[in-house]
Amino acid sequence: MNMRDSEAVAAQLVEKGYSLAGSEHSADVILLNTCSVRDMAEQKAIGKMRNLAAEKRKFRPGVVLGFMGCMAQSRGKELLDQLPDLDLVVGTQKFHRTAEYITRILEQRDGAICDVAEEIGSEATIREHLLNGKDVKKSATAFVSIMQGCNQHCTFCIVPDTRGKERSRTIPDIVAECRELVDRGVREITLLGQIVNQYGRREFGVENGKTAFVRLLEAVHEVEGLERIRFTSPHPKGYGVDLIQAYVELPKLCESAHFPVQSGSDRILKRMHRQYDVKRFFSLVDQLREAQSGMGITTDIIVGFPGETEEDFERTLDLVRKVRFDNAYVFKYSPRKNTPAATMEQQIETEVIEQRHARLLGQVNEIAAEINQQYEGRTVQVLVEGESRRNTERMMGRTRSNKIVIFEGKERHRGQLMDLRIVRCGSFTLYGDPAIVNLESSCTLA
Ligand code: 5AD
């Protein structure tokens, strides 16, 4: 979501005549988009800004420095007091005003600016994309923000504070954005929201047994020329049969799900205010795999939540072994400002959290490698996204199940659907070989 917000701000600036700098060293304006989910992310952003501020004082007096996003929202003016060289603080409902504020600062009409106010309708303002242009290579994939905010109030999470109440865009507005993206060459769209399956539930409700989110998926599915649809992230609560059925009925909907579980212990899930139990999670995973056997499933897990005993942790390990996730993001619990969990009793010692983190990560990686191994020798369809990040001589694509595949390809393959035969598997990456001469294939072989 932060990547998407940053892109929208960059696109607004480009539209106003600014151009993207090759690196921060040559930039006239440097904006750091921030995450507040864990304290470490905030400390990193502050450390980075301190370095930039020191540079500004010594060699670059004219450079404009700004914070955007969640930490900007939650700390606001306090950041300007803490960092006197900072020019701009833009909250999560004000991304669309960034260009205007920068112009004002550059024209020296204002001193520092801080805007973290709420704004009605701000959910529909993150719509500009940087696709292909002077400074940007053609993109085959795009993210589309369908809603903002969250009303779930998990006891560990700062997001309801930083992103505000749940607000959804309309279906026609989202579809129009998708259509425009496809007209500009995009073939895969990922719909984004804090809890996507809650999309429009108050605004648009259920019709003919279908939630607003499933109706949105169907409407996006109609967009001609679009090949693939993904979404992230759903929540097990309110994950209905209509959404499971969508995987059967909508061929463009890819067989992959990022499905945060957070813990394998019912006691901890309750303390987290997740509103589902392990049994329900297992049942959803079974239904997803029944709907599509090649389903890639990833998750988020927090270790060291207050009160987590060795037994609770063992249950998480057990869940991971039973579900066999394709991958999992394992987070060390980090107490956040104004969240119920931060003041709960039985906070867990850092050392214990570190140990559990290492143990769980070891288990997750072992299973991920075993699952990847099963791809060896199989032929899979990938959408080629561009150069491999590690080795720009190679190209990178993703399978429908969301596995990254690296192969010897050329720039002309960018944006193509290709069949690749998997010849080697690492823990996180697959290595492929073009399988057939026919590069354009819309059938799925794996
Ligand atoms: N501490 C650690 N991890 C957290 N997450 C959210 N809040 C916290 C926290 N306070 C994790 C959750 C969520 C992911 C985006 O970040 O696992 O799904």
XYZ file of C-alpha atoms in Angstrom, residues 85-443:
359
model
C 15.285 21.034 8.830
C 12.120 19.212 7.829
C 9.869 21.190 5.439
C 6.814 19.028 5.038
C 4.652 16.505 6.909
C 1.770 14.995 4.876
C -0.707 12.607 6.511
C -2.453 9.604 4.991
C -5.554 11.498 3.855
C -3.559 14.264 2.154
C -1.254 12.530 -0.336
C -3.061 14.314 -3.178
C -2.062 17.733 -1.788
C 1.685 16.962 -1.782
C 2.501 18.607 -5.143
C 0.731 21.799 -4.138
C 2.592 21.973 -0.813
C 5.954 21.397 -2.469
C 5.313 24.199 -4.935
C 4.407 26.490 -2.065
C 7.600 25.602 -0.217
C 9.777 26.021 -3.321
C 8.219 29.404 -3.994
C 8.969 30.220 -0.360
C 5.454 31.323 0.303
C 5.368 29.280 3.480
C 7.628 27.974 6.145
C 7.272 24.326 7.046
C 3.878 22.763 6.297
C 2.119 20.032 8.289
C -1.235 18.671 7.133
C -2.610 15.608 8.880
C -6.296 16.554 8.893
C -9.041 14.138 7.937
C -10.605 14.676 4.539
C -13.958 13.384 3.353
C -13.575 11.527 0.056
C -9.809 11.051 0.385
C -10.202 7.302 -0.347
C -10.835 8.188 -4.003
C -7.781 10.424 -4.422
C -5.068 7.773 -4.854
C -5.559 7.161 -8.553
C -2.639 8.498 -10.606
C -0.117 5.963 -11.896
C 3.416 6.205 -13.167
C 3.310 3.694 -15.972
C 5.336 4.344 -19.036
C 6.871 7.708 -19.530
C 10.078 9.597 -19.839
C 11.591 8.265 -16.626
C 9.637 5.059 -16.250
C 9.671 1.718 -18.047
C 6.478 0.098 -19.238
C 4.656 -1.736 -16.464
C 2.641 -4.926 -16.905
C 1.326 -4.901 -13.340
C -0.348 -2.263 -11.217
C -1.852 -1.815 -7.767
C -5.252 -0.195 -7.362
C -6.364 1.175 -3.990
C -10.032 0.277 -3.485
C -10.539 1.558 0.059
C -8.836 3.289 2.950
C -8.832 2.750 6.694
C -9.822 -0.112 8.971
C -12.500 -0.641 11.619
C -11.300 -4.007 12.898
C -9.188 -2.740 15.825
C -6.867 -5.698 16.346
C -5.343 -4.975 19.730
C -1.751 -4.857 18.400
C -2.402 -2.619 15.403
C -1.876 1.116 14.949
C -3.469 1.243 11.469
C -7.013 2.304 12.507
C -5.296 5.327 14.069
C -3.049 6.172 11.137
C -5.407 5.352 8.255
C -8.734 6.301 9.813
C -12.160 4.716 9.442
C -12.962 2.267 6.665
C -14.069 4.114 3.489
C -14.594 2.545 0.060
C -14.468 3.933 -3.461
C -17.351 3.122 -5.809
C -17.238 0.152 -8.213
C -17.539 2.322 -11.381
C -14.707 4.567 -10.196
C -12.401 1.580 -9.547
C -13.345 -0.129 -12.822
C -12.639 3.090 -14.765
C -9.142 3.202 -13.230
C -8.553 -0.458 -14.136
C -9.739 0.123 -17.699
C -7.391 3.057 -18.090
C -4.492 0.980 -16.756
C -5.212 -1.807 -19.227
C -5.392 0.734 -22.061
C -1.894 1.775 -21.034
C -0.540 -1.777 -21.219
C -1.218 -3.232 -17.757
C -2.200 -6.932 -17.760
C -2.342 -7.733 -14.048
C -4.050 -5.695 -11.321
C -3.793 -6.156 -7.561
C -6.662 -4.619 -5.610
C -5.515 -3.121 -2.319
C -7.164 -2.497 1.018
C -6.469 -3.035 4.712
C -9.214 -5.705 4.756
C -10.338 -6.070 1.158
C -13.203 -8.449 1.829
C -14.820 -5.743 3.980
C -14.918 -3.530 0.879
C -18.137 -1.505 0.612
C -19.987 -3.582 3.176
C -21.632 -0.534 4.760
C -21.853 1.615 1.622
C -23.014 -0.999 -0.893
C -24.071 -4.048 1.149
C -24.897 -7.578 -0.016
C -26.911 -8.152 -3.240
C -28.155 -11.557 -4.424
C -25.978 -13.269 -1.845
C -22.841 -11.498 -3.063
C -20.764 -9.114 -1.020
C -19.711 -5.771 -2.500
C -16.141 -7.089 -2.796
C -17.165 -10.068 -4.925
C -19.314 -7.769 -7.076
C -16.263 -5.557 -7.508
C -14.147 -8.567 -8.533
C -16.760 -9.523 -11.109
C -16.866 -5.979 -12.501
C -13.067 -5.784 -12.767
C -13.061 -9.230 -14.359
C -15.139 -7.794 -17.228
C -12.357 -5.390 -18.219
C -11.259 -6.526 -21.641
C -7.544 -7.080 -22.093
C -6.946 -7.590 -18.370
C -5.366 -11.039 -17.859
C -4.876 -11.410 -14.137
C -6.459 -10.168 -10.915
C -5.106 -10.409 -7.372
C -6.062 -8.760 -4.096
C -4.458 -8.154 -0.734
C -5.175 -8.583 2.118
C -8.329 -10.399 3.153
C -9.296 -11.153 6.772
C -10.734 -14.535 7.803
C -13.685 -12.726 9.388
C -16.467 -12.307 6.848
C -14.624 -14.440 4.255
C -17.730 -15.913 2.684
C -18.546 -18.709 0.264
C -19.122 -16.105 -2.453
C -15.430 -15.206 -2.302
C -14.364 -18.869 -2.357
C -16.688 -19.384 -5.328
C -15.090 -16.394 -7.125
C -11.890 -18.473 -7.390
C -13.869 -21.120 -9.260
C -15.848 -18.789 -11.488
C -13.444 -16.000 -12.396
C -10.587 -17.367 -14.523
C -8.608 -14.119 -14.315
C -8.493 -14.347 -10.517
C -5.066 -15.856 -9.799
C -4.660 -18.907 -7.550
C -2.929 -17.046 -4.783
C -3.956 -15.642 -1.439
C -2.103 -13.640 1.167
C -4.100 -14.637 4.201
C -2.891 -13.249 7.562
C -3.424 -15.671 10.461
C -1.275 -13.883 13.130
C -1.269 -16.808 15.621
C -2.065 -20.504 15.874
C -3.474 -20.234 19.397
C -7.172 -19.501 19.970
C -6.347 -17.860 23.285
C -3.968 -15.397 21.618
C -6.293 -14.807 18.652
C -8.906 -13.763 21.177
C -6.517 -11.377 22.948
C -5.610 -9.969 19.526
C -9.321 -9.377 18.755
C -9.119 -11.277 15.488
C -12.649 -12.719 15.781
C -11.933 -16.162 14.301
C -10.428 -19.333 15.682
C -7.880 -21.781 14.318
C -10.597 -24.208 13.253
C -12.230 -21.548 11.088
C -8.865 -20.632 9.542
C -8.153 -24.276 8.669
C -11.595 -24.619 7.133
C -11.037 -21.544 4.928
C -7.654 -22.832 3.762
C -9.268 -26.197 2.884
C -12.037 -24.461 0.956
C -9.534 -22.322 -0.950
C -7.478 -25.360 -1.913
C -10.597 -27.225 -2.911
C -11.629 -24.315 -5.148
C -8.187 -24.191 -6.789
C -5.700 -26.964 -6.148
C -2.646 -24.913 -7.169
C -3.444 -22.170 -4.669
C -0.356 -20.384 -3.306
C -1.043 -19.275 0.270
C 1.114 -16.864 2.260
C 0.467 -15.339 5.665
C 1.541 -12.906 8.404
C 2.361 -14.144 11.901
C 3.271 -12.182 15.023
C 5.468 -13.839 17.641
C 5.742 -12.646 21.235
C 2.308 -11.078 21.547
C 1.696 -10.219 25.256
C 0.771 -13.371 27.180
C 2.041 -15.795 24.500
C 3.211 -18.890 26.368
C 5.507 -21.600 25.036
C 2.365 -23.680 24.494
C 0.680 -20.910 22.461
C 3.817 -20.593 20.381
C 3.922 -24.362 19.805
C 0.379 -24.106 18.464
C 1.547 -21.539 15.929
C 4.348 -23.879 14.874
C 1.816 -26.653 14.611
C -0.509 -24.540 12.450
C 2.375 -23.662 10.130
C 3.243 -27.363 9.757
C -0.361 -28.300 9.058
C -1.238 -25.513 6.626
C 2.135 -25.555 4.867
C 2.217 -21.930 3.722
C 4.106 -21.065 0.554
C 5.692 -18.354 2.646
C 5.039 -16.346 5.798
C 6.102 -12.949 7.050
C 7.071 -13.454 10.674
C 6.946 -10.306 12.811
C 8.299 -9.721 16.292
C 5.565 -8.097 18.357
C 6.198 -4.365 18.700
C 4.125 -2.325 21.187
C 2.379 0.580 19.421
C 1.101 3.872 20.795
C -2.562 3.905 21.920
C -3.157 0.202 21.213
C -4.687 -2.067 23.898
C -1.919 -4.683 23.595
C 0.785 -2.157 24.480
C -0.502 -1.931 28.042
C -1.482 -5.582 28.488
C 0.185 -7.528 31.247
C 2.745 -10.253 30.517
C 4.754 -8.467 27.835
C 7.280 -10.971 26.479
C 11.040 -10.525 26.953
C 13.014 -9.533 23.866
C 15.209 -12.616 24.123
C 12.218 -14.971 24.054
C 10.730 -13.085 21.100
C 14.035 -13.383 19.217
C 14.196 -17.139 19.846
C 10.608 -17.754 18.773
C 11.129 -15.598 15.696
C 14.169 -17.652 14.648
C 12.448 -20.988 15.338
C 9.314 -20.072 13.417
C 11.236 -18.567 10.515
C 13.315 -21.741 10.265
C 10.162 -23.844 10.044
C 8.521 -21.506 7.499
C 11.593 -21.479 5.257
C 11.980 -25.247 5.387
C 8.394 -25.751 4.190
C 8.700 -22.963 1.576
C 11.769 -24.686 0.113
C 9.971 -28.067 0.042
C 6.978 -26.534 -1.762
C 9.240 -24.767 -4.265
C 11.033 -28.029 -4.917
C 7.792 -29.506 -6.211
C 7.849 -26.978 -9.046
C 10.989 -28.487 -10.532
C 10.314 -29.925 -13.988
C 6.858 -28.341 -14.192
C 5.796 -25.808 -16.798
C 4.248 -22.639 -15.435
C 2.789 -19.511 -16.933
C 4.506 -16.282 -15.872
C 3.759 -12.651 -16.571
C 7.123 -11.004 -17.212
C 7.467 -7.907 -15.015
C 10.957 -6.738 -15.924
C 14.599 -7.209 -15.042
C 15.549 -9.387 -12.110
C 16.448 -7.146 -9.181
C 19.578 -9.092 -8.299
C 20.899 -9.593 -11.813
C 19.713 -7.078 -14.374
C 20.931 -9.361 -17.178
C 18.029 -11.662 -16.382
C 14.261 -11.194 -16.469
C 11.715 -11.829 -13.725
C 8.097 -12.918 -13.856
C 5.477 -14.302 -11.503
C 3.381 -17.435 -11.711
C -0.331 -17.220 -11.078
C 0.409 -18.677 -7.627
C 2.700 -15.641 -7.084
C 6.078 -17.394 -7.224
C 8.954 -15.340 -8.586
C 10.651 -16.977 -11.578
C 13.999 -15.804 -12.967
C 15.015 -16.680 -16.500
C 17.353 -15.720 -19.327
C 15.096 -13.311 -21.164
C 15.184 -10.075 -23.082
C 13.662 -6.668 -22.634
C 11.160 -7.518 -25.385
C 9.654 -10.164 -23.084
C 8.516 -7.487 -20.617
C 4.728 -7.599 -20.284
C 4.414 -10.993 -22.017
C 2.700 -14.082 -20.685
C 5.217 -16.887 -21.159
C 5.377 -20.569 -20.412
C 8.544 -21.471 -18.554
C 9.837 -24.853 -17.506
C 11.215 -24.767 -13.977
C 14.755 -26.105 -13.980
C 15.957 -25.168 -10.492
C 14.434 -24.028 -7.197
C 15.789 -21.871 -4.396
C 14.004 -21.141 -1.093
C 12.379 -18.002 -2.438
C 12.898 -18.085 -6.175
C 12.381 -20.469 -9.067
C 14.595 -20.547 -12.156
C 12.953 -21.194 -15.508
C 13.646 -21.885 -19.127
C 11.321 -20.779 -21.940
C 9.245 -23.886 -22.609
C 7.725 -23.428 -25.996
C 8.303 -21.161 -28.965
C 4.839 -19.702 -28.581
C 5.402 -16.862 -26.088
C 1.817 -15.709 -25.881
C -0.166 -18.335 -24.098
C -3.255 -17.735 -22.101
C -3.612 -21.278 -20.824
